[in-house]
Short mmCIF file of N, CA, C and O and ligand atoms in Angstrom, two decimals:
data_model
loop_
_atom_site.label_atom_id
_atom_site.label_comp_id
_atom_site.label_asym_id
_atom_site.label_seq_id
_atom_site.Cartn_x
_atom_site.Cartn_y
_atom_site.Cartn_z
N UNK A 285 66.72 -90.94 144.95
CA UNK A 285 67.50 -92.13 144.66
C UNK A 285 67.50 -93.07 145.86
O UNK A 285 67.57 -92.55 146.97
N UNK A 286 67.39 -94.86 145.73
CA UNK A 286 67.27 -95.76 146.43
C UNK A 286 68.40 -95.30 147.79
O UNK A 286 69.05 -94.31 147.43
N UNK A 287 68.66 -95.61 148.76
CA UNK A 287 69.80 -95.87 149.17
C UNK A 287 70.34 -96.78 148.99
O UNK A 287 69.94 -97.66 148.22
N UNK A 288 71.70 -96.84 149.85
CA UNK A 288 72.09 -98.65 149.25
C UNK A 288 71.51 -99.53 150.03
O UNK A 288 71.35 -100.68 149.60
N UNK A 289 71.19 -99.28 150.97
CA UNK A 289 70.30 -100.34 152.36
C UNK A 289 68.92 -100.45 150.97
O UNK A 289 68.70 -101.38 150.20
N UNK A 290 68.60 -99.87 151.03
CA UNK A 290 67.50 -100.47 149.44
C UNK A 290 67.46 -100.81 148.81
O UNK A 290 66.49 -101.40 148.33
N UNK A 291 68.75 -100.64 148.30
CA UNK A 291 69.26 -101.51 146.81
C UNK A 291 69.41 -103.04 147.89
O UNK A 291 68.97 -104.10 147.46
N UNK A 292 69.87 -102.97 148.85
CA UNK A 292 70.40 -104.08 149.48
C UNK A 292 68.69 -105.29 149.74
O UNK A 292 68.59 -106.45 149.35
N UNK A 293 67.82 -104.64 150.36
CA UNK A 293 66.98 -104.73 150.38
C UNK A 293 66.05 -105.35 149.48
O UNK A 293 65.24 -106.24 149.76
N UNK A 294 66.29 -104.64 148.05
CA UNK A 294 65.70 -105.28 147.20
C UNK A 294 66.26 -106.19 146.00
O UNK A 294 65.96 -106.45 144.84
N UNK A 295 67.52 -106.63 147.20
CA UNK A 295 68.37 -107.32 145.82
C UNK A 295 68.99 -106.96 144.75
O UNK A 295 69.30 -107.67 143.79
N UNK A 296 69.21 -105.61 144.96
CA UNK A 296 69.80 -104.87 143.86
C UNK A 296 71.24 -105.32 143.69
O UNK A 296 71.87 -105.68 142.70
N UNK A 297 71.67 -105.17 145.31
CA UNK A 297 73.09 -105.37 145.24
C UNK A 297 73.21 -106.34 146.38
O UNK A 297 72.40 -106.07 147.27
N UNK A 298 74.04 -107.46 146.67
CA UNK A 298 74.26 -108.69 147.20
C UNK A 298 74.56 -108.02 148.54
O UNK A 298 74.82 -106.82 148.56
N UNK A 299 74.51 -109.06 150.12
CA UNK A 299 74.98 -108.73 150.90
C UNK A 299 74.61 -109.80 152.20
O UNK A 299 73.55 -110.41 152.14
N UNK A 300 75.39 -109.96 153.19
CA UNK A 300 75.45 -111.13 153.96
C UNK A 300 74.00 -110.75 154.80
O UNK A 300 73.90 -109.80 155.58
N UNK A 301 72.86 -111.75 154.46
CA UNK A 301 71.62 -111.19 155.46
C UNK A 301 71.39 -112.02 156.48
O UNK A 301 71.34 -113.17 156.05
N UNK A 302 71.20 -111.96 157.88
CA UNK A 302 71.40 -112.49 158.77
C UNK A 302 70.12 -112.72 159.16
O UNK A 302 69.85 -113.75 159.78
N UNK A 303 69.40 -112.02 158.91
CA UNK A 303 67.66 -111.99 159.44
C UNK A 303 66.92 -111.09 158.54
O UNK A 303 67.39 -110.06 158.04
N UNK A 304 65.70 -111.57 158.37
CA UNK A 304 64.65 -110.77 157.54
C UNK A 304 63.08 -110.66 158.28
O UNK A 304 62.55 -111.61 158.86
N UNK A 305 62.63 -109.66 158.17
CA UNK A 305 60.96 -109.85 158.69
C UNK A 305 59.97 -108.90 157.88
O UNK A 305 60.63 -107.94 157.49
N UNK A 306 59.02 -108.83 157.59
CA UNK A 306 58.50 -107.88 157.11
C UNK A 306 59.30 -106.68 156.91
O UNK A 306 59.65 -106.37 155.78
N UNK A 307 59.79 -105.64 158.45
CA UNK A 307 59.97 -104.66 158.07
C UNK A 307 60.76 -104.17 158.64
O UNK A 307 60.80 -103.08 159.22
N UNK A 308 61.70 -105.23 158.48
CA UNK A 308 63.28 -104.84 159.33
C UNK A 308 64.48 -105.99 158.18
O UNK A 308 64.18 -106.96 157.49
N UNK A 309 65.41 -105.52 158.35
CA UNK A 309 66.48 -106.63 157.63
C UNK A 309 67.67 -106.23 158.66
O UNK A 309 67.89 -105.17 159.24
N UNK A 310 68.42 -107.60 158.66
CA UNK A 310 70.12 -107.32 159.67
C UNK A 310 70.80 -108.42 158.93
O UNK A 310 70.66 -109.64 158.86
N UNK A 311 71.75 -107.34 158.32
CA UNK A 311 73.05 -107.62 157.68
C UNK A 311 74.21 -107.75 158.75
O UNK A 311 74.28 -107.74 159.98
N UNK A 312 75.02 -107.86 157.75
CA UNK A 312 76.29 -108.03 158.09
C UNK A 312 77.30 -106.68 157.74
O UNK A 312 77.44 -106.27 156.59
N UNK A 313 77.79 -106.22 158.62
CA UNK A 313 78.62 -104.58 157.75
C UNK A 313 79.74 -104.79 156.53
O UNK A 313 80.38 -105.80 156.80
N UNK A 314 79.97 -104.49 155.92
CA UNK A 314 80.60 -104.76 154.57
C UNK A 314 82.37 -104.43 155.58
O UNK A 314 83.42 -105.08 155.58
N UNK A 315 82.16 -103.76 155.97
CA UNK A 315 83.49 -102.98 157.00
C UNK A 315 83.87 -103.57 158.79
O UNK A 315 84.51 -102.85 159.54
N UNK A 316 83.53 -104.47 159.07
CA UNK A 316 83.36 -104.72 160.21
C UNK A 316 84.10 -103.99 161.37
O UNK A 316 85.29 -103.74 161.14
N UNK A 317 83.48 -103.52 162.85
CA UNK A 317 84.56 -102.97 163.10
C UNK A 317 84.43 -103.61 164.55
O UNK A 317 84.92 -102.90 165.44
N UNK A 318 83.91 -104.71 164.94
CA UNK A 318 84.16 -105.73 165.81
C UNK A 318 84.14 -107.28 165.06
O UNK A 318 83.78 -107.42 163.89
N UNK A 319 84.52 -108.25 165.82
CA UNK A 319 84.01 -109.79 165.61
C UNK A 319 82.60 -110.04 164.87
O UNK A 319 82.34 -110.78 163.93
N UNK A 320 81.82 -109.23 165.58
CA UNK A 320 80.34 -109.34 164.96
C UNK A 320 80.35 -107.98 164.96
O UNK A 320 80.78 -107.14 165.76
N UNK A 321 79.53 -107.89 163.41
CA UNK A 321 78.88 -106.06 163.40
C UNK A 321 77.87 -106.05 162.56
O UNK A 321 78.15 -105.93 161.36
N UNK A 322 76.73 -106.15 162.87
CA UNK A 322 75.46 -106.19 162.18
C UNK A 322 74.92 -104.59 161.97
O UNK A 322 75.29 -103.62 162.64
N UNK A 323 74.13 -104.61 161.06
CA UNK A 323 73.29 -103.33 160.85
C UNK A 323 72.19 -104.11 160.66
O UNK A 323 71.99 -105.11 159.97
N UNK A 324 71.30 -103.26 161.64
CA UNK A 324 69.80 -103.46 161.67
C UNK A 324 68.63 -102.57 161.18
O UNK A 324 68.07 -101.68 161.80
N UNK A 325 68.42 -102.98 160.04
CA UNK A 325 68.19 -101.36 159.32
C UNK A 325 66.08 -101.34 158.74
O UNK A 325 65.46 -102.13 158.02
N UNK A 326 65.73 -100.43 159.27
CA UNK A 326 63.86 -100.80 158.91
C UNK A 326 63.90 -100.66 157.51
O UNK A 326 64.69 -99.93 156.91
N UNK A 327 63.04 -101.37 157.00
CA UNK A 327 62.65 -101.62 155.10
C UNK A 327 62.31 -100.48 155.04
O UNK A 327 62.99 -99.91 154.18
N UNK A 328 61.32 -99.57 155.69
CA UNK A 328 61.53 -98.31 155.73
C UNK A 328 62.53 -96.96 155.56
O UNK A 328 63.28 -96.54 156.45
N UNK A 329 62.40 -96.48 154.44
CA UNK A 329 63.90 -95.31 154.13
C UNK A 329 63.43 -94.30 154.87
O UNK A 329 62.59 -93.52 154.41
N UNK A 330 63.94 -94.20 156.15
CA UNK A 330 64.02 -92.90 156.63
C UNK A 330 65.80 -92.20 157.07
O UNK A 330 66.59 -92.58 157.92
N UNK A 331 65.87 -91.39 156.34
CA UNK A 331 67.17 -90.58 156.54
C UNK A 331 68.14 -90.49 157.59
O UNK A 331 69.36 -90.50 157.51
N UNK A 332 67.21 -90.37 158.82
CA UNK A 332 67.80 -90.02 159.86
C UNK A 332 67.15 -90.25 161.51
O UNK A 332 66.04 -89.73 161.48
N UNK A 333 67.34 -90.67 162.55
CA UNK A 333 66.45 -90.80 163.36
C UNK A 333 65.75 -89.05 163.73
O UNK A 333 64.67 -88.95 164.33
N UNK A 334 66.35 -88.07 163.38
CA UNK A 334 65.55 -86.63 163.40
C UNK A 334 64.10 -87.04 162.73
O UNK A 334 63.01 -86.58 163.07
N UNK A 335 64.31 -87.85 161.89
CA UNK A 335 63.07 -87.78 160.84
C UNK A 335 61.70 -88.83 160.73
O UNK A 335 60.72 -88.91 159.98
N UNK A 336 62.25 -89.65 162.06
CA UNK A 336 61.18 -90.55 162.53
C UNK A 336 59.82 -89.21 163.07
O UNK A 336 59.94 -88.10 163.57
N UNK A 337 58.42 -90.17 162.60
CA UNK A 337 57.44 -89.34 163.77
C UNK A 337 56.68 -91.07 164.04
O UNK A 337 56.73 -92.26 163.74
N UNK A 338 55.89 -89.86 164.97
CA UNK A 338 54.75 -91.09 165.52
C UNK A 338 54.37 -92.37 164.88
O UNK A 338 54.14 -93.31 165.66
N UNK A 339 54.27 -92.55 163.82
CA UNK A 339 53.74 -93.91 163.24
C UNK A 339 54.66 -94.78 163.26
O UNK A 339 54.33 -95.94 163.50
N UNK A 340 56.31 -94.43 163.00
CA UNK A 340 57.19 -95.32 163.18
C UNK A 340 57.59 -95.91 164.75
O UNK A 340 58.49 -96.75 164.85
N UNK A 341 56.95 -95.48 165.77
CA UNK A 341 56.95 -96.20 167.19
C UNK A 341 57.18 -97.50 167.01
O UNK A 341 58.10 -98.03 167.63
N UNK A 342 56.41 -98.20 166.18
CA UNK A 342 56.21 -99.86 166.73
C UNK A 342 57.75 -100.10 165.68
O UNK A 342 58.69 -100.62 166.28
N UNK A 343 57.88 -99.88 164.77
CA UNK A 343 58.95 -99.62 163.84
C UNK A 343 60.40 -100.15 164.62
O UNK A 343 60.92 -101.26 164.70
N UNK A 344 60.77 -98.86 165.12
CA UNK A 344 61.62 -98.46 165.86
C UNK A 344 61.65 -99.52 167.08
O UNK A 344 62.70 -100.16 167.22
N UNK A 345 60.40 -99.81 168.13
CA UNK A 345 60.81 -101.01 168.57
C UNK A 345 60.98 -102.49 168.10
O UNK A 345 61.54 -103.39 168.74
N UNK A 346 60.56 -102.57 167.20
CA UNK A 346 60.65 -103.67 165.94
C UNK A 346 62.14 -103.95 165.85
O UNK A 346 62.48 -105.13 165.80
N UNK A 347 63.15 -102.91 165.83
CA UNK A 347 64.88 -103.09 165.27
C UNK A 347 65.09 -103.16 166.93
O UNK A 347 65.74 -104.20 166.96
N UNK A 348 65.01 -102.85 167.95
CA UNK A 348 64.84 -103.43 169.41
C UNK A 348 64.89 -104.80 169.31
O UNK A 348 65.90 -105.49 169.44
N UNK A 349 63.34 -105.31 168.97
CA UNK A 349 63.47 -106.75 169.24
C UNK A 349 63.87 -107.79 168.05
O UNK A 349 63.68 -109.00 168.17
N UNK A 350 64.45 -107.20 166.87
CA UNK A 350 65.27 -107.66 166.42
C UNK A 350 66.52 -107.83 166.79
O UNK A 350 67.02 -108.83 166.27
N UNK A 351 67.46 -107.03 167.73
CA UNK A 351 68.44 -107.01 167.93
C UNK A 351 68.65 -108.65 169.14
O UNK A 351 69.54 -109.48 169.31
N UNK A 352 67.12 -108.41 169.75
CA UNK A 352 67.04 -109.18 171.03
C UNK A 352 66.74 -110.63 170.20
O UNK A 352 66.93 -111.62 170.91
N UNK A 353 66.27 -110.95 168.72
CA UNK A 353 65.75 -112.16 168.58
C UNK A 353 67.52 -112.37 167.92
O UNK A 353 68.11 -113.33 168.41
N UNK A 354 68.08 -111.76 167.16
CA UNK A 354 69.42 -111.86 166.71
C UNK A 354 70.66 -112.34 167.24
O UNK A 354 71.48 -113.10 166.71
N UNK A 355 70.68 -111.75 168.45
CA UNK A 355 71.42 -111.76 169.51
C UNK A 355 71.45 -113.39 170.37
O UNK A 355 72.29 -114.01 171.02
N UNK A 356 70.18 -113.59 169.98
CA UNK A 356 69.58 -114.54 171.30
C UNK A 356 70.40 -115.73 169.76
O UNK A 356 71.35 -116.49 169.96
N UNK A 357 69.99 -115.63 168.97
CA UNK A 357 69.66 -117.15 167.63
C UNK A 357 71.66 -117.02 167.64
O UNK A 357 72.23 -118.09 167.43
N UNK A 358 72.51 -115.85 167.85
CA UNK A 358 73.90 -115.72 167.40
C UNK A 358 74.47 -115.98 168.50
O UNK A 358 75.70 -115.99 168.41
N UNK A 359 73.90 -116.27 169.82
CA UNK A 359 74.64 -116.87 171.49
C UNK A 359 75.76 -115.51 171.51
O UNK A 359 76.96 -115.54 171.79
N UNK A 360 74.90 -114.35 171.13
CA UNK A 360 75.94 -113.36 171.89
C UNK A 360 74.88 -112.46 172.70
O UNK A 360 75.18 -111.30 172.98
N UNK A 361 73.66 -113.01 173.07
CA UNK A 361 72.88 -111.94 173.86
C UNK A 361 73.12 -111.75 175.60
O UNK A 361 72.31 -111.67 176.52
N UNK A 362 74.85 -111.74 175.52
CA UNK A 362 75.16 -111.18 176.90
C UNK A 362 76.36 -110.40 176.50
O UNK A 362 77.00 -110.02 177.48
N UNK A 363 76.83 -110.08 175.42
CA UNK A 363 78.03 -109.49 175.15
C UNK A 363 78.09 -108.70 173.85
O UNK A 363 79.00 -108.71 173.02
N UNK A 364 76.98 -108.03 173.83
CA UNK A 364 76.97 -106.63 172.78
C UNK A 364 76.58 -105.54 172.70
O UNK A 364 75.93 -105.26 173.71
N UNK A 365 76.63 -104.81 172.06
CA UNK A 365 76.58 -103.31 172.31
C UNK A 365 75.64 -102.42 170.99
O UNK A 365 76.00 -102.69 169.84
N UNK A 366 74.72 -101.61 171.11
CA UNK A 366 74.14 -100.66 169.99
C UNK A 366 74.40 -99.55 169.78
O UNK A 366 74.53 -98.75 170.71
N UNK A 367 74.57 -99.22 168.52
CA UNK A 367 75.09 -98.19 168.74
C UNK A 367 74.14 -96.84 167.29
O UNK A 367 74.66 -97.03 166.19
N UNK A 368 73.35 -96.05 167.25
CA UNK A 368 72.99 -95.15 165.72
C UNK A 368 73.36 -94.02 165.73
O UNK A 368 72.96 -93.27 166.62
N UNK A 369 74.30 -93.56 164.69
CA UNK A 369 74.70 -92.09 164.17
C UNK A 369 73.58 -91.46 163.89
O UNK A 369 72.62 -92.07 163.42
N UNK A 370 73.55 -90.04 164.15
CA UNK A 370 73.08 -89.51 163.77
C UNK A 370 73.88 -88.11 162.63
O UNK A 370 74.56 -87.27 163.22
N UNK A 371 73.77 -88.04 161.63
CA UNK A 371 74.37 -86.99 161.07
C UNK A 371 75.90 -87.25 161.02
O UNK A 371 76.56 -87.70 161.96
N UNK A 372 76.41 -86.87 159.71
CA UNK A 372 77.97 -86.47 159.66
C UNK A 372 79.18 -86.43 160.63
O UNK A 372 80.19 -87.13 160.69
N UNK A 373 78.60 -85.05 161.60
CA UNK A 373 79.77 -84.75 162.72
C UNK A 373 79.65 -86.66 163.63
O UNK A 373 80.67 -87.20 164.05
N UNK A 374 78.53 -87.21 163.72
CA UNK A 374 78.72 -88.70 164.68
C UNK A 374 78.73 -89.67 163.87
O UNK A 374 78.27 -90.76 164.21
N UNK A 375 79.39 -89.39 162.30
CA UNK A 375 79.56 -90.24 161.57
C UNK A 375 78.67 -91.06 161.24
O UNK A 375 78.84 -92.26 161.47
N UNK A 376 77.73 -90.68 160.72
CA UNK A 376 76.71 -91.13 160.16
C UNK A 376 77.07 -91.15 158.26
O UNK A 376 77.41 -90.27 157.46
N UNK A 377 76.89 -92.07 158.18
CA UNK A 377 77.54 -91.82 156.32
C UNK A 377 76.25 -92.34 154.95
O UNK A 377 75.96 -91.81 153.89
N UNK A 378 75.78 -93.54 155.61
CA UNK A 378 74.34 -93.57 155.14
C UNK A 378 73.20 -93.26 156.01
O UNK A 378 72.88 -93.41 157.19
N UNK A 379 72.56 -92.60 154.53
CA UNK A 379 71.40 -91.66 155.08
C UNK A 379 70.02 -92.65 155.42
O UNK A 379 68.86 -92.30 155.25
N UNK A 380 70.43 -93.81 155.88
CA UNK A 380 68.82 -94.33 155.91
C UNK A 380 69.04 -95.14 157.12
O UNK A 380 69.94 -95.96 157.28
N UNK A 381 68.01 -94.77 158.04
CA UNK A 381 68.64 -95.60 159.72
C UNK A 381 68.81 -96.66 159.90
O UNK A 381 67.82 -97.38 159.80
N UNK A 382 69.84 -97.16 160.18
CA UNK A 382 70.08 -98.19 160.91
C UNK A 382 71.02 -97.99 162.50
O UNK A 382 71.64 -97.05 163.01
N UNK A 383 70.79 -99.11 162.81
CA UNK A 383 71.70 -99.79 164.03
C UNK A 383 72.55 -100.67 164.24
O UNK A 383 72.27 -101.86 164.37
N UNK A 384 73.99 -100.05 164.33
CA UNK A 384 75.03 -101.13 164.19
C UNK A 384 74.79 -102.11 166.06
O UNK A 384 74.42 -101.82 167.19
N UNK A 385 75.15 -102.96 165.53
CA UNK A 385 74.90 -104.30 166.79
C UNK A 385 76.67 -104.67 166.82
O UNK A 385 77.04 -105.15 165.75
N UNK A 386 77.49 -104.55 167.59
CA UNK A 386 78.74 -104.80 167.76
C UNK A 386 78.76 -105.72 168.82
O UNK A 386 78.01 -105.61 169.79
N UNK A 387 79.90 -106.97 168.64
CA UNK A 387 80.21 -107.53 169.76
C UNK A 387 81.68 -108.79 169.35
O UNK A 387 81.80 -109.46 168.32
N UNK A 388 82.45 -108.76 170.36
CA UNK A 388 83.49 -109.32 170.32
C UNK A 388 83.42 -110.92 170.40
O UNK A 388 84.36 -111.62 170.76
N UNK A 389 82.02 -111.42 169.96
CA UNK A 389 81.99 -112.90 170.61
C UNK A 389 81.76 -113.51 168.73
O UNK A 389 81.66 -114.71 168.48
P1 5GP B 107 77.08 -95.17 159.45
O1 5GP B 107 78.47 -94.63 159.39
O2 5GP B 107 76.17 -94.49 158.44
O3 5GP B 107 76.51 -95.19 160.84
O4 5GP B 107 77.22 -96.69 159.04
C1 5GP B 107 77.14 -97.13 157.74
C2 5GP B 107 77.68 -98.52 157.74
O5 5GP B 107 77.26 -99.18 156.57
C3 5GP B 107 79.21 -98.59 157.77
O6 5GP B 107 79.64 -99.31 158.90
C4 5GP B 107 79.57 -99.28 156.45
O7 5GP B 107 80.67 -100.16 156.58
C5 5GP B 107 78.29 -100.00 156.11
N1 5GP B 107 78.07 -100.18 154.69
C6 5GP B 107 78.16 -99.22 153.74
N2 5GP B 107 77.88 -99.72 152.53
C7 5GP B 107 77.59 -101.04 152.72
C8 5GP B 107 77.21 -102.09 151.84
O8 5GP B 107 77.08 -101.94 150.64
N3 5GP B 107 76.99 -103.31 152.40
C9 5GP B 107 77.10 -103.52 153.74
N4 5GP B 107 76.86 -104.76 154.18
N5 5GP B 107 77.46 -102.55 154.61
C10 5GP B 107 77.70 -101.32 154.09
#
């Protein structure tokens, strides 16, 4: 089954999109838990960062310099923070990776 970052993804279900590229999307968190709280999540469904391998390298720095082109276009690229769950116990609740981008500006 899709996740919802997929459904989100493919328009299934509506949601504030802040940036798009091939193979990254950054929303907006439905829950915010700063001023700004983005999820930066690869078009790619992978579960968990356990479950990345080698091919997703450029991937993975891809939601990097998304955070850095995001940051820079939202005039908060001196005052935020990253943060990815991994698993349940670090509160991880959807299973498909992303990176929350938090910041008080
Ligand atoms: P996690 O706890 O898995 O690291 O983070 C999941 C995040 O996704 C939470 O902060 C939650 O508020 C957010 N979220 C869950 N469902 C939706 C949704 O349908 N739309 C958006 N924009 N965010 C969601």
């Amino acid at each position: 089954m899709a996740s919802i970052f997929t459904k989100i993804i493919q328009r299934e279900i509506p949601a504030d999109i802040v940036y798009e590229q091939d193979n990254i999307i950054v929303i907006r968190d439905i829950n915010p838990q700063a001023k700004t709280h983005l999820l930066i999540i690869p078009k790619k469904e992978i579960p968990t960062l356990n479950d990345i391998v080698d091919d997703d390298s450029e991937l993975m720095s891809d939601m990097f310099l998304a955070a850095k082109k995001v940051t820079k276009d939202l005039g908060i690229d001196e005052w935020y923070s990253l943060r990815l769950n991994v698993w349940e116990k670090w509160g991880q609740e959807v299973f498909h990776i992303h990176m929350h981008l938090l910041s008080d500006i």
